[in-house]
PDB file of C-alpha atoms in Angstrom:
ATOM      1  CA  MET A  51      18.526  -1.834   7.591  1.00 65.00           C
ATOM      2  CA  SER A  52      15.829   0.828   7.975  1.00 68.00           C
ATOM      3  CA  ALA A  53      15.206   0.687   4.210  1.00 64.00           C
ATOM      4  CA  LEU A  54      14.746  -3.092   4.498  1.00 69.00           C
ATOM      5  CA  ARG A  55      12.388  -2.613   7.430  1.00 72.00           C
ATOM      6  CA  THR A  56      10.407  -0.075   5.393  1.00 70.00           C
ATOM      7  CA  VAL A  57      10.135  -2.492   2.472  1.00 67.00           C
ATOM      8  CA  LEU A  58       9.038  -5.332   4.769  1.00 71.00           C
ATOM      9  CA  ASN A  59       6.462  -3.095   6.460  1.00 73.00           C
ATOM     10  CA  GLU A  60       5.118  -2.105   3.035  1.00 71.00           C
ATOM     11  CA  LEU A  61       4.893  -5.753   1.943  1.00 71.00           C
ATOM     12  CA  VAL A  62       3.103  -6.800   5.139  1.00 74.00           C
ATOM     13  CA  GLY A  63       0.865  -3.763   4.792  1.00 74.00           C
ATOM     14  CA  LEU A  64      -0.369  -5.095   1.427  1.00 72.00           C
ATOM     15  CA  PHE A  65      -2.129  -7.901   3.252  1.00 74.00           C
ATOM     16  CA  VAL A  66      -2.686  -6.790   6.841  1.00 73.00           C
ATOM     17  CA  ASP A  67      -4.444  -3.586   7.789  1.00 73.00           C
ATOM     18  CA  ASP A  68      -6.274  -4.840  10.858  1.00 74.00           C
ATOM     19  CA  GLY A  69      -4.342  -7.642  12.559  1.00 82.00           C
ATOM     20  CA  SER A  70      -7.407  -9.151  14.205  1.00 87.00           C
ATOM     21  CA  LEU A  71      -9.224  -9.678  10.886  1.00 92.00           C
ATOM     22  CA  ALA A  72      -6.161 -11.239   9.261  1.00 92.00           C
ATOM     23  CA  LEU A  73      -5.640 -13.504  12.278  1.00 92.00           C
ATOM     24  CA  THR A  74      -9.305 -14.559  12.341  1.00 93.00           C
ATOM     25  CA  LEU A  75      -9.253 -15.395   8.631  1.00 95.00           C
ATOM     26  CA  LEU A  76      -6.070 -17.443   9.017  1.00 94.00           C
ATOM     27  CA  LEU A  77      -7.376 -19.285  12.097  1.00 94.00           C
ATOM     28  CA  TRP A  78     -10.653 -20.096  10.339  1.00 96.00           C
ATOM     29  CA  THR A  79      -8.693 -21.421   7.369  1.00 96.00           C
ATOM     30  CA  ILE A  80      -6.623 -23.667   9.642  1.00 95.00           C
ATOM     31  CA  LEU A  81      -9.763 -24.952  11.389  1.00 95.00           C
ATOM     32  CA  MET A  82     -11.410 -25.718   8.066  1.00 94.00           C
ATOM     33  CA  GLY A  83      -8.259 -27.445   6.863  1.00 92.00           C
ATOM     34  CA  LEU A  84      -8.355 -29.685   9.929  1.00 93.00           C
ATOM     35  CA  ALA A  85     -12.066 -30.335   9.448  1.00 92.00           C
ATOM     36  CA  VAL A  86     -11.531 -31.357   5.809  1.00 90.00           C
ATOM     37  CA  ALA A  87      -8.745 -33.715   6.870  1.00 89.00           C
ATOM     38  CA  LEU A  88     -10.724 -35.315   9.725  1.00 89.00           C
ATOM     39  CA  PHE A  89     -14.301 -35.449   8.418  1.00 87.00           C
ATOM     40  CA  THR A  90     -16.051 -36.360   5.153  1.00 77.00           C
ATOM     41  CA  PRO A  91     -19.173 -34.194   5.051  1.00 74.00           C
ATOM     42  CA  ALA A  92     -21.678 -33.912   2.211  1.00 75.00           C
ATOM     43  CA  PRO A  93     -20.402 -32.009  -0.856  1.00 68.00           C
ATOM     44  CA  GLY A  94     -20.854 -28.266  -0.464  1.00 89.00           C
ATOM     45  CA  VAL A  95     -21.051 -28.328   3.353  1.00 91.00           C
ATOM     46  CA  MET A  96     -17.373 -27.497   3.847  1.00 92.00           C
ATOM     47  CA  ALA A  97     -17.543 -24.863   1.099  1.00 94.00           C
ATOM     48  CA  ALA A  98     -20.536 -23.241   2.798  1.00 94.00           C
ATOM     49  CA  LEU A  99     -18.843 -23.325   6.213  1.00 94.00           C
ATOM     50  CA  LEU A 100     -15.665 -21.772   4.808  1.00 95.00           C
ATOM     51  CA  VAL A 101     -17.625 -18.911   3.241  1.00 96.00           C
ATOM     52  CA  VAL A 102     -19.886 -18.315   6.243  1.00 96.00           C
ATOM     53  CA  GLY A 103     -16.870 -18.156   8.556  1.00 96.00           C
ATOM     54  CA  TYR A 104     -15.057 -15.605   6.388  1.00 97.00           C
ATOM     55  CA  LEU A 105     -18.155 -13.430   5.989  1.00 97.00           C
ATOM     56  CA  ALA A 106     -18.866 -13.552   9.718  1.00 96.00           C
ATOM     57  CA  ALA A 107     -15.272 -12.505  10.476  1.00 95.00           C
ATOM     58  CA  LEU A 108     -15.598  -9.526   8.120  1.00 95.00           C
ATOM     59  CA  LEU A 109     -18.975  -8.409   9.472  1.00 95.00           C
ATOM     60  CA  VAL A 110     -17.960  -8.673  13.135  1.00 93.00           C
ATOM     61  CA  ASN A 111     -14.758  -6.772  12.382  1.00 92.00           C
ATOM     62  CA  VAL A 112     -16.442  -3.817  10.635  1.00 92.00           C
ATOM     63  CA  TRP A 113     -19.181  -3.687  13.277  1.00 90.00           C
ATOM     64  CA  ARG A 114     -16.534  -3.432  15.993  1.00 88.00           C
ATOM     65  CA  ALA A 115     -14.589  -0.848  13.980  1.00 87.00           C
ATOM     66  CA  GLY A 116     -17.696   1.344  13.855  1.00 82.00           C
ATOM     67  CA  ARG A 117     -17.888   1.287  17.644  1.00 80.00           C
ATOM     68  CA  PRO A 118     -14.388   2.348  18.865  1.00 68.00           C
TER      69      PRO A 118
ATOM     70  CA  MET B  96      -9.061 -21.900 -19.724  1.00 58.00           C
ATOM     71  CA  SER B  97     -12.774 -21.103 -19.540  1.00 71.00           C
ATOM     72  CA  TRP B  98     -14.293 -17.620 -19.840  1.00 74.00           C
ATOM     73  CA  THR B  99     -15.701 -18.041 -16.315  1.00 70.00           C
ATOM     74  CA  GLN B 100     -12.142 -17.641 -15.021  1.00 73.00           C
ATOM     75  CA  THR B 101     -10.606 -15.447 -17.756  1.00 85.00           C
ATOM     76  CA  ALA B 102     -13.216 -12.672 -17.686  1.00 85.00           C
ATOM     77  CA  PRO B 103     -13.300 -12.186 -13.882  1.00 84.00           C
ATOM     78  CA  THR B 104      -9.490 -12.372 -13.807  1.00 87.00           C
ATOM     79  CA  MET B 105      -9.143  -9.619 -16.416  1.00 90.00           C
ATOM     80  CA  ALA B 106     -11.840  -7.529 -14.726  1.00 88.00           C
ATOM     81  CA  ALA B 107     -10.266  -7.842 -11.267  1.00 88.00           C
ATOM     82  CA  ALA B 108      -6.773  -7.070 -12.593  1.00 90.00           C
ATOM     83  CA  PHE B 109      -8.105  -4.103 -14.597  1.00 92.00           C
ATOM     84  CA  LEU B 110     -10.070  -2.529 -11.733  1.00 89.00           C
ATOM     85  CA  ALA B 111      -7.381  -3.087  -9.093  1.00 88.00           C
ATOM     86  CA  SER B 112      -4.676  -1.726 -11.367  1.00 90.00           C
ATOM     87  CA  LEU B 113      -6.871   1.254 -12.243  1.00 89.00           C
ATOM     88  CA  VAL B 114      -7.009   2.285  -8.586  1.00 87.00           C
ATOM     89  CA  GLU B 115      -3.251   1.864  -8.053  1.00 88.00           C
ATOM     90  CA  CYS B 116      -2.366   3.659 -11.290  1.00 89.00           C
ATOM     91  CA  VAL B 117      -4.578   6.629 -10.360  1.00 87.00           C
ATOM     92  CA  GLU B 118      -2.733   6.916  -7.015  1.00 86.00           C
ATOM     93  CA  ALA B 119       0.658   6.686  -8.708  1.00 88.00           C
ATOM     94  CA  LEU B 120      -0.427   9.240 -11.336  1.00 88.00           C
ATOM     95  CA  THR B 121      -1.220  11.776  -8.585  1.00 85.00           C
ATOM     96  CA  ILE B 122       2.366  11.658  -7.294  1.00 86.00           C
ATOM     97  CA  VAL B 123       3.905  11.656 -10.774  1.00 88.00           C
ATOM     98  CA  LEU B 124       1.757  14.680 -11.688  1.00 86.00           C
ATOM     99  CA  ALA B 125       2.938  16.488  -8.532  1.00 84.00           C
ATOM    100  CA  VAL B 126       6.569  15.698  -9.393  1.00 85.00           C
ATOM    101  CA  GLY B 127       6.175  16.730 -13.023  1.00 86.00           C
ATOM    102  CA  THR B 128       4.291  19.929 -12.230  1.00 83.00           C
ATOM    103  CA  VAL B 129       6.653  21.137  -9.483  1.00 82.00           C
ATOM    104  CA  ARG B 130      10.069  19.696 -10.394  1.00 82.00           C
ATOM    105  CA  GLY B 131       9.952  18.938 -14.099  1.00 83.00           C
ATOM    106  CA  TRP B 132       8.643  16.235 -16.401  1.00 86.00           C
ATOM    107  CA  ARG B 133      12.036  14.779 -17.330  1.00 87.00           C
ATOM    108  CA  SER B 134      12.578  13.750 -13.694  1.00 86.00           C
ATOM    109  CA  ALA B 135       9.011  12.467 -13.379  1.00 88.00           C
ATOM    110  CA  PHE B 136       9.330  10.312 -16.509  1.00 89.00           C
ATOM    111  CA  ALA B 137      12.812   9.095 -15.508  1.00 90.00           C
ATOM    112  CA  GLY B 138      11.573   7.872 -12.133  1.00 91.00           C
ATOM    113  CA  THR B 139       8.416   6.368 -13.616  1.00 91.00           C
ATOM    114  CA  GLY B 140      10.316   4.600 -16.372  1.00 91.00           C
ATOM    115  CA  ALA B 141      12.866   3.141 -13.965  1.00 92.00           C
ATOM    116  CA  ALA B 142      10.121   1.817 -11.688  1.00 92.00           C
ATOM    117  CA  ALA B 143       8.204   0.348 -14.642  1.00 89.00           C
ATOM    118  CA  VAL B 144      11.319  -1.523 -15.811  1.00 92.00           C
ATOM    119  CA  ALA B 145      11.927  -2.880 -12.297  1.00 90.00           C
ATOM    120  CA  LEU B 146       8.317  -4.051 -11.995  1.00 87.00           C
ATOM    121  CA  LEU B 147       8.348  -5.655 -15.440  1.00 85.00           C
ATOM    122  CA  ALA B 148      11.514  -7.537 -14.514  1.00 88.00           C
ATOM    123  CA  VAL B 149       9.804  -8.877 -11.380  1.00 84.00           C
ATOM    124  CA  VAL B 150       6.806 -10.099 -13.399  1.00 80.00           C
ATOM    125  CA  LEU B 151       8.986 -11.724 -16.075  1.00 82.00           C
ATOM    126  CA  VAL B 152      11.097 -13.539 -13.473  1.00 83.00           C
ATOM    127  CA  LEU B 153       8.429 -14.541 -10.929  1.00 79.00           C
ATOM    128  CA  GLY B 154       5.590 -15.271 -13.367  1.00 74.00           C
ATOM    129  CA  PRO B 155       7.098 -18.365 -15.018  1.00 76.00           C
ATOM    130  CA  THR B 156       8.663 -19.449 -11.687  1.00 77.00           C
ATOM    131  CA  LEU B 157       5.240 -19.737 -10.062  1.00 71.00           C
ATOM    132  CA  SER B 158       4.105 -22.230 -12.686  1.00 67.00           C
ATOM    133  CA  ARG B 159       6.778 -24.671 -11.453  1.00 75.00           C
ATOM    134  CA  ILE B 160       5.345 -24.846  -7.922  1.00 75.00           C
ATOM    135  CA  PRO B 161       2.933 -27.775  -7.207  1.00 75.00           C
ATOM    136  CA  VAL B 162      -0.618 -26.594  -7.896  1.00 72.00           C
ATOM    137  CA  GLN B 163      -2.390 -27.406  -4.617  1.00 73.00           C
ATOM    138  CA  GLY B 164       0.255 -25.776  -2.422  1.00 77.00           C
ATOM    139  CA  LEU B 165       0.366 -22.760  -4.717  1.00 80.00           C
ATOM    140  CA  GLN B 166      -3.435 -22.451  -4.670  1.00 84.00           C
ATOM    141  CA  LEU B 167      -3.525 -22.404  -0.867  1.00 90.00           C
ATOM    142  CA  VAL B 168      -0.727 -19.835  -0.451  1.00 88.00           C
ATOM    143  CA  VAL B 169      -1.898 -17.593  -3.295  1.00 87.00           C
ATOM    144  CA  GLY B 170      -5.513 -18.040  -2.181  1.00 91.00           C
ATOM    145  CA  LEU B 171      -4.693 -16.912   1.359  1.00 93.00           C
ATOM    146  CA  LEU B 172      -2.726 -13.911   0.096  1.00 90.00           C
ATOM    147  CA  LEU B 173      -5.583 -12.919  -2.239  1.00 91.00           C
ATOM    148  CA  LEU B 174      -8.088 -13.419   0.606  1.00 94.00           C
ATOM    149  CA  LEU B 175      -6.101 -11.189   2.985  1.00 93.00           C
ATOM    150  CA  PHE B 176      -5.476  -8.587   0.251  1.00 90.00           C
ATOM    151  CA  GLY B 177      -9.088  -8.531  -0.905  1.00 93.00           C
ATOM    152  CA  MET B 178     -10.572  -8.471   2.594  1.00 94.00           C
ATOM    153  CA  ARG B 179      -8.232  -5.611   3.517  1.00 92.00           C
ATOM    154  CA  TRP B 180      -9.491  -3.536   0.579  1.00 91.00           C
ATOM    155  CA  LEU B 181     -13.116  -4.520   1.228  1.00 95.00           C
ATOM    156  CA  ARG B 182     -12.892  -3.731   4.945  1.00 94.00           C
ATOM    157  CA  LYS B 183     -11.443  -0.289   4.280  1.00 92.00           C
ATOM    158  CA  ALA B 184     -13.998   0.439   1.534  1.00 93.00           C
ATOM    159  CA  ILE B 185     -16.810  -0.578   3.921  1.00 94.00           C
ATOM    160  CA  LEU B 186     -15.507   1.697   6.667  1.00 93.00           C
ATOM    161  CA  ARG B 187     -15.064   4.604   4.225  1.00 91.00           C
ATOM    162  CA  ALA B 188     -18.567   4.115   2.846  1.00 92.00           C
ATOM    163  CA  ALA B 189     -19.915   4.055   6.424  1.00 90.00           C
ATOM    164  CA  GLY B 190     -18.083   7.272   7.268  1.00 87.00           C
ATOM    165  CA  VAL B 191     -15.928   5.587   9.923  1.00 86.00           C
ATOM    166  CA  VAL B 192     -12.761   6.378   7.944  1.00 82.00           C
ATOM    167  CA  ALA B 193     -12.252   9.445   5.727  1.00 81.00           C
ATOM    168  CA  LEU B 194     -12.463   9.008   1.954  1.00 78.00           C
ATOM    169  CA  HIS B 195      -9.174   9.077   0.041  1.00 73.00           C
ATOM    170  CA  ASP B 196      -8.725  12.518  -1.537  1.00 75.00           C
ATOM    171  CA  GLU B 197      -6.428  12.592  -4.587  1.00 75.00           C
ATOM    172  CA  GLU B 198      -6.491  16.400  -4.727  1.00 74.00           C
ATOM    173  CA  ALA B 199      -5.297  16.602  -1.114  1.00 76.00           C
ATOM    174  CA  VAL B 200      -2.513  14.087  -1.800  1.00 78.00           C
ATOM    175  CA  PHE B 201      -1.455  16.101  -4.851  1.00 75.00           C
ATOM    176  CA  ARG B 202      -1.364  19.383  -2.885  1.00 75.00           C
ATOM    177  CA  SER B 203       0.570  17.799  -0.013  1.00 78.00           C
ATOM    178  CA  GLU B 204       3.138  16.142  -2.279  1.00 77.00           C
ATOM    179  CA  ALA B 205       3.551  19.295  -4.383  1.00 76.00           C
ATOM    180  CA  ALA B 206       4.099  21.363  -1.215  1.00 77.00           C
ATOM    181  CA  ASN B 207       6.779  18.926   0.030  1.00 77.00           C
ATOM    182  CA  LEU B 208       8.531  18.987  -3.335  1.00 77.00           C
ATOM    183  CA  ARG B 209       8.547  22.794  -3.408  1.00 76.00           C
ATOM    184  CA  LEU B 210      10.297  22.831  -0.033  1.00 73.00           C
ATOM    185  CA  ALA B 211      13.113  20.452  -1.041  1.00 69.00           C
ATOM    186  CA  ALA B 212      16.247  22.015  -2.508  1.00 65.00           C
ATOM    187  CA  VAL B 213      16.649  21.732  -6.282  1.00 65.00           C
ATOM    188  CA  THR B 214      19.803  19.793  -7.230  1.00 65.00           C
ATOM    189  CA  ALA B 215      19.231  19.016 -10.889  1.00 65.00           C
ATOM    190  CA  ARG B 216      22.032  17.454 -12.920  1.00 67.00           C
ATOM    191  CA  HIS B 217      21.801  17.074 -16.700  1.00 68.00           C
ATOM    192  CA  GLY B 218      18.182  18.213 -16.450  1.00 69.00           C
ATOM    193  CA  VAL B 219      17.251  15.425 -13.990  1.00 72.00           C
ATOM    194  CA  ASP B 220      16.404  16.245 -10.367  1.00 81.00           C
ATOM    195  CA  PRO B 221      17.409  13.300  -8.107  1.00 84.00           C
ATOM    196  CA  ILE B 222      14.813  14.073  -5.413  1.00 84.00           C
ATOM    197  CA  ALA B 223      12.028  14.341  -7.959  1.00 86.00           C
ATOM    198  CA  THR B 224      13.176  11.213  -9.782  1.00 88.00           C
ATOM    199  CA  VAL B 225      13.333   9.189  -6.558  1.00 88.00           C
ATOM    200  CA  THR B 226       9.898  10.485  -5.483  1.00 87.00           C
ATOM    201  CA  ALA B 227       8.333   9.394  -8.772  1.00 89.00           C
ATOM    202  CA  PHE B 228      10.255   6.094  -8.684  1.00 91.00           C
ATOM    203  CA  LYS B 229       9.103   5.276  -5.128  1.00 88.00           C
ATOM    204  CA  ALA B 230       5.456   6.164  -5.813  1.00 88.00           C
ATOM    205  CA  VAL B 231       5.248   4.104  -9.012  1.00 90.00           C
ATOM    206  CA  LEU B 232       7.180   1.223  -7.432  1.00 89.00           C
ATOM    207  CA  LEU B 233       5.039   1.085  -4.286  1.00 87.00           C
ATOM    208  CA  GLU B 234       1.739   1.243  -6.159  1.00 88.00           C
ATOM    209  CA  GLY B 235       3.162  -1.012  -8.849  1.00 90.00           C
ATOM    210  CA  VAL B 236       4.091  -3.731  -6.339  1.00 87.00           C
ATOM    211  CA  GLU B 237       0.385  -4.121  -5.586  1.00 86.00           C
ATOM    212  CA  VAL B 238      -0.364  -4.371  -9.318  1.00 88.00           C
ATOM    213  CA  VAL B 239       2.391  -6.958  -9.739  1.00 88.00           C
ATOM    214  CA  PHE B 240       1.055  -8.988  -6.822  1.00 87.00           C
ATOM    215  CA  ILE B 241      -2.458  -8.906  -8.306  1.00 87.00           C
ATOM    216  CA  VAL B 242      -1.191  -9.933 -11.759  1.00 86.00           C
ATOM    217  CA  LEU B 243       0.985 -12.749 -10.393  1.00 85.00           C
ATOM    218  CA  ALA B 244      -1.590 -14.012  -7.909  1.00 86.00           C
ATOM    219  CA  LEU B 245      -4.555 -13.912 -10.286  1.00 85.00           C
ATOM    220  CA  GLY B 246      -2.340 -15.227 -13.074  1.00 83.00           C
ATOM    221  CA  ALA B 247      -0.869 -18.096 -11.056  1.00 80.00           C
ATOM    222  CA  ALA B 248      -3.368 -20.595 -12.497  1.00 76.00           C
ATOM    223  CA  PRO B 249      -2.341 -22.076 -15.862  1.00 76.00           C
ATOM    224  CA  GLY B 250      -3.300 -19.796 -18.749  1.00 81.00           C
ATOM    225  CA  LEU B 251      -4.327 -16.813 -16.632  1.00 84.00           C
ATOM    226  CA  LEU B 252      -1.077 -14.807 -16.468  1.00 84.00           C
ATOM    227  CA  TRP B 253      -1.620 -13.088 -19.810  1.00 86.00           C
ATOM    228  CA  PRO B 254      -5.301 -12.198 -19.159  1.00 90.00           C
ATOM    229  CA  ALA B 255      -4.304 -10.746 -15.766  1.00 90.00           C
ATOM    230  CA  ALA B 256      -1.388  -8.849 -17.312  1.00 88.00           C
ATOM    231  CA  ALA B 257      -3.638  -7.611 -20.135  1.00 91.00           C
ATOM    232  CA  GLY B 258      -6.179  -6.282 -17.629  1.00 92.00           C
ATOM    233  CA  ALA B 259      -3.457  -4.481 -15.669  1.00 91.00           C
ATOM    234  CA  GLY B 260      -1.816  -3.169 -18.832  1.00 91.00           C
ATOM    235  CA  ALA B 261      -5.106  -1.811 -20.148  1.00 94.00           C
ATOM    236  CA  ALA B 262      -5.712   0.026 -16.871  1.00 92.00           C
ATOM    237  CA  ALA B 263      -2.204   1.534 -16.870  1.00 90.00           C
ATOM    238  CA  LEU B 264      -2.581   2.653 -20.481  1.00 91.00           C
ATOM    239  CA  LEU B 265      -5.981   4.211 -19.802  1.00 91.00           C
ATOM    240  CA  VAL B 266      -4.709   6.139 -16.771  1.00 89.00           C
ATOM    241  CA  VAL B 267      -1.603   7.361 -18.624  1.00 86.00           C
ATOM    242  CA  LEU B 268      -3.694   8.552 -21.605  1.00 88.00           C
ATOM    243  CA  VAL B 269      -6.259  10.306 -19.423  1.00 85.00           C
ATOM    244  CA  GLY B 270      -3.474  11.796 -17.300  1.00 82.00           C
ATOM    245  CA  LEU B 271      -1.708  13.160 -20.394  1.00 80.00           C
ATOM    246  CA  ILE B 272      -4.951  14.758 -21.590  1.00 82.00           C
ATOM    247  CA  VAL B 273      -6.292  16.045 -18.271  1.00 77.00           C
ATOM    248  CA  HIS B 274      -2.963  16.928 -16.555  1.00 70.00           C
ATOM    249  CA  ARG B 275      -4.660  16.842 -13.147  1.00 66.00           C
ATOM    250  CA  PRO B 276      -5.200  14.273 -10.378  1.00 64.00           C
ATOM    251  CA  LEU B 277      -8.119  12.046 -11.325  1.00 67.00           C
ATOM    252  CA  ALA B 278     -10.165  13.119  -8.328  1.00 63.00           C
ATOM    253  CA  GLN B 279     -13.457  12.408 -10.127  1.00 68.00           C
ATOM    254  CA  VAL B 280     -12.732   8.667 -10.243  1.00 71.00           C
ATOM    255  CA  PRO B 281     -15.103   6.984  -7.765  1.00 79.00           C
ATOM    256  CA  GLU B 282     -12.181   5.505  -5.885  1.00 82.00           C
ATOM    257  CA  ASN B 283     -14.015   3.985  -2.949  1.00 87.00           C
ATOM    258  CA  THR B 284     -16.587   2.332  -5.223  1.00 88.00           C
ATOM    259  CA  LEU B 285     -13.742   0.871  -7.274  1.00 85.00           C
ATOM    260  CA  LYS B 286     -11.940  -0.346  -4.150  1.00 89.00           C
ATOM    261  CA  PHE B 287     -15.175  -1.920  -2.933  1.00 92.00           C
ATOM    262  CA  ALA B 288     -15.581  -3.774  -6.235  1.00 90.00           C
ATOM    263  CA  VAL B 289     -11.924  -4.803  -6.325  1.00 89.00           C
ATOM    264  CA  GLY B 290     -12.075  -6.025  -2.726  1.00 92.00           C
ATOM    265  CA  VAL B 291     -15.118  -8.135  -3.565  1.00 94.00           C
ATOM    266  CA  LEU B 292     -13.531  -9.658  -6.699  1.00 90.00           C
ATOM    267  CA  ILE B 293     -10.093 -10.328  -5.219  1.00 91.00           C
ATOM    268  CA  ALA B 294     -11.570 -11.768  -2.010  1.00 95.00           C
ATOM    269  CA  ALA B 295     -13.855 -14.010  -4.112  1.00 93.00           C
ATOM    270  CA  PHE B 296     -10.829 -15.403  -5.928  1.00 91.00           C
ATOM    271  CA  GLY B 297      -9.057 -15.737  -2.582  1.00 94.00           C
ATOM    272  CA  VAL B 298     -11.911 -17.707  -0.996  1.00 96.00           C
ATOM    273  CA  PHE B 299     -12.206 -19.943  -4.075  1.00 93.00           C
ATOM    274  CA  TRP B 300      -8.494 -20.743  -4.309  1.00 91.00           C
ATOM    275  CA  THR B 301      -8.105 -21.194  -0.552  1.00 94.00           C
ATOM    276  CA  GLY B 302     -10.926 -23.714  -0.707  1.00 93.00           C
ATOM    277  CA  GLU B 303      -9.291 -25.462  -3.675  1.00 91.00           C
ATOM    278  CA  GLY B 304      -6.002 -25.532  -1.789  1.00 91.00           C
ATOM    279  CA  LEU B 305      -7.690 -27.108   1.245  1.00 92.00           C
ATOM    280  CA  GLY B 306      -9.233 -29.779  -0.973  1.00 89.00           C
ATOM    281  CA  ILE B 307     -12.778 -28.402  -0.747  1.00 91.00           C
ATOM    282  CA  ALA B 308     -14.992 -29.198  -3.756  1.00 88.00           C
ATOM    283  CA  TRP B 309     -16.837 -26.092  -4.939  1.00 91.00           C
ATOM    284  CA  PRO B 310     -20.321 -26.742  -6.336  1.00 89.00           C
ATOM    285  CA  GLY B 311     -20.271 -25.675  -9.983  1.00 86.00           C
ATOM    286  CA  HIS B 312     -16.453 -25.420  -9.833  1.00 83.00           C
ATOM    287  CA  ASP B 313     -15.408 -22.135 -11.590  1.00 82.00           C
ATOM    288  CA  LEU B 314     -19.002 -20.908 -11.488  1.00 85.00           C
ATOM    289  CA  ALA B 315     -18.617 -20.590  -7.707  1.00 90.00           C
ATOM    290  CA  ILE B 316     -16.432 -17.491  -8.215  1.00 89.00           C
ATOM    291  CA  PRO B 317     -19.223 -15.136  -9.342  1.00 89.00           C
ATOM    292  CA  VAL B 318     -21.496 -16.595  -6.645  1.00 93.00           C
ATOM    293  CA  LEU B 319     -18.822 -15.856  -4.042  1.00 95.00           C
ATOM    294  CA  ALA B 320     -18.518 -12.334  -5.442  1.00 93.00           C
ATOM    295  CA  VAL B 321     -22.267 -11.789  -5.030  1.00 95.00           C
ATOM    296  CA  LEU B 322     -22.140 -13.098  -1.435  1.00 96.00           C
ATOM    297  CA  LEU B 323     -19.178 -10.845  -0.610  1.00 96.00           C
ATOM    298  CA  LEU B 324     -20.951  -7.876  -2.188  1.00 96.00           C
ATOM    299  CA  ALA B 325     -24.035  -8.555  -0.067  1.00 96.00           C
ATOM    300  CA  ALA B 326     -21.860  -8.915   3.046  1.00 96.00           C
ATOM    301  CA  GLY B 327     -20.037  -5.722   2.145  1.00 96.00           C
ATOM    302  CA  LEU B 328     -23.256  -3.742   1.800  1.00 95.00           C
ATOM    303  CA  ALA B 329     -24.512  -5.216   5.088  1.00 95.00           C
ATOM    304  CA  GLY B 330     -21.168  -4.313   6.627  1.00 94.00           C
ATOM    305  CA  VAL B 331     -21.611  -0.661   5.610  1.00 94.00           C
ATOM    306  CA  ARG B 332     -24.950  -0.585   7.456  1.00 93.00           C
ATOM    307  CA  LEU B 333     -23.464  -2.337  10.500  1.00 90.00           C
ATOM    308  CA  ALA B 334     -20.455  -0.032  10.698  1.00 91.00           C
ATOM    309  CA  ALA B 335     -22.622   3.076  10.206  1.00 89.00           C
ATOM    310  CA  ALA B 336     -25.060   1.872  12.869  1.00 88.00           C
ATOM    311  CA  GLY B 337     -22.199   1.196  15.257  1.00 83.00           C
ATOM    312  CA  ARG B 338     -20.750   4.649  14.597  1.00 83.00           C
ATOM    313  CA  ALA B 339     -24.150   6.301  15.160  1.00 84.00           C
ATOM    314  CA  ALA B 340     -24.664   4.357  18.396  1.00 82.00           C
ATOM    315  CA  ALA B 341     -21.202   5.327  19.646  1.00 80.00           C
ATOM    316  CA  ALA B 342     -21.835   8.988  18.759  1.00 80.00           C
ATOM    317  CA  ALA B 343     -25.218   8.944  20.530  1.00 81.00           C
ATOM    318  CA  GLY B 344     -23.604   7.339  23.575  1.00 77.00           C
ATOM    319  CA  SER B 345     -20.885  10.010  23.827  1.00 74.00           C
ATOM    320  CA  ALA B 346     -23.421  12.798  23.304  1.00 73.00           C
ATOM    321  CA  ALA B 347     -25.568  11.367  26.137  1.00 70.00           C
ATOM    322  CA  SER B 348     -22.589  11.155  28.491  1.00 65.00           C
TER     323      SER B 348
END
C-alpha cells in the first residue's frame, strides 16, 4: 500500500508542485470553457483571454513565492 | 503533419528528455562507480524495457480516444507539467529556490550506497540494481509522459519519440566518455526552455479542446512560446524583486 501511495505521489508530483497554481489554472480553464459555451465573441478574443489568464496566474504565483 | 508542429514537438521532447536523462545518469553513475557497472546496467536495462512497454501499449491506445476530449485532457496535463517546470525554473533563476546540483546528488547517492551492505549474487547487487532501476524509471516516466502527450496528435508520436531517443542516446554517449555527472549542463536554462515549450503546447491543446479557434492555427504555438518566455523572464524579475523586498523588510525589523 505504501508503495502504491509513493507511486501515486510521484505521478501527482509530475503535474502539481504548487497546489494554488494548479488550482488557478484549472479554474481558469473551467471558466473559459463556460464562456465559450455561453458566448460567441469575435475570433481570437477567447484565445487571448485564455492566454492572459494563464500568464497572470503564473506571474502572481511567482511574485507571491518570492515574498514568503 | 506540418513542420510547424513536428519541429517544436521534436525540440520539446528532445530538451525535456535531455534534462531527465542527465538526472538519471547521475544516479546510474553513482551506482556504477560505487557498487559495480553490471548492477547499474541491469537496473537501467530493466527500467528501459518497462518504459518501452508502456509507450508501445499506451501510444496506439491514445489514438483511439476521440480527438477533442483527448486534446483537452492532454492539453491540461501538458499545461500543468509545463507550468510546474517553468515556475520552478523562474524561482531558481530568481534565487528564491536553490539551483539543482548534479555533483551534490552524485555525492549524496554514492555516500548512501557505500553505507548499504553488499549482497551481490552472480555479480549483481540487488540494492544497486533497484537503485538504478528506480532512478531510471522515475525520470523515464516523465519522458514517457512527454512523448505520449506531445505525440498524442496524429503523426506526432514518432517525432516525439525520436526527439526523446536522440536525447537519451546523446546523454548515454557523453556519460560513457566523461564518466562523471554532467554538472556543466545548464540545467535551469534547459528547464526554463522546456517549461516554455511544453506549456505552449498545453495552452494550445487546451484551447483546441475547449473549442477555441487559434489565429493562425498551428502557428499560434511559437507565438505562445514567445509570450510564455516573456512572462517567464518578467516572472524572474518579479520573484527577485519580491525576495529583495522581503529581505529588506526582515533586515529593517
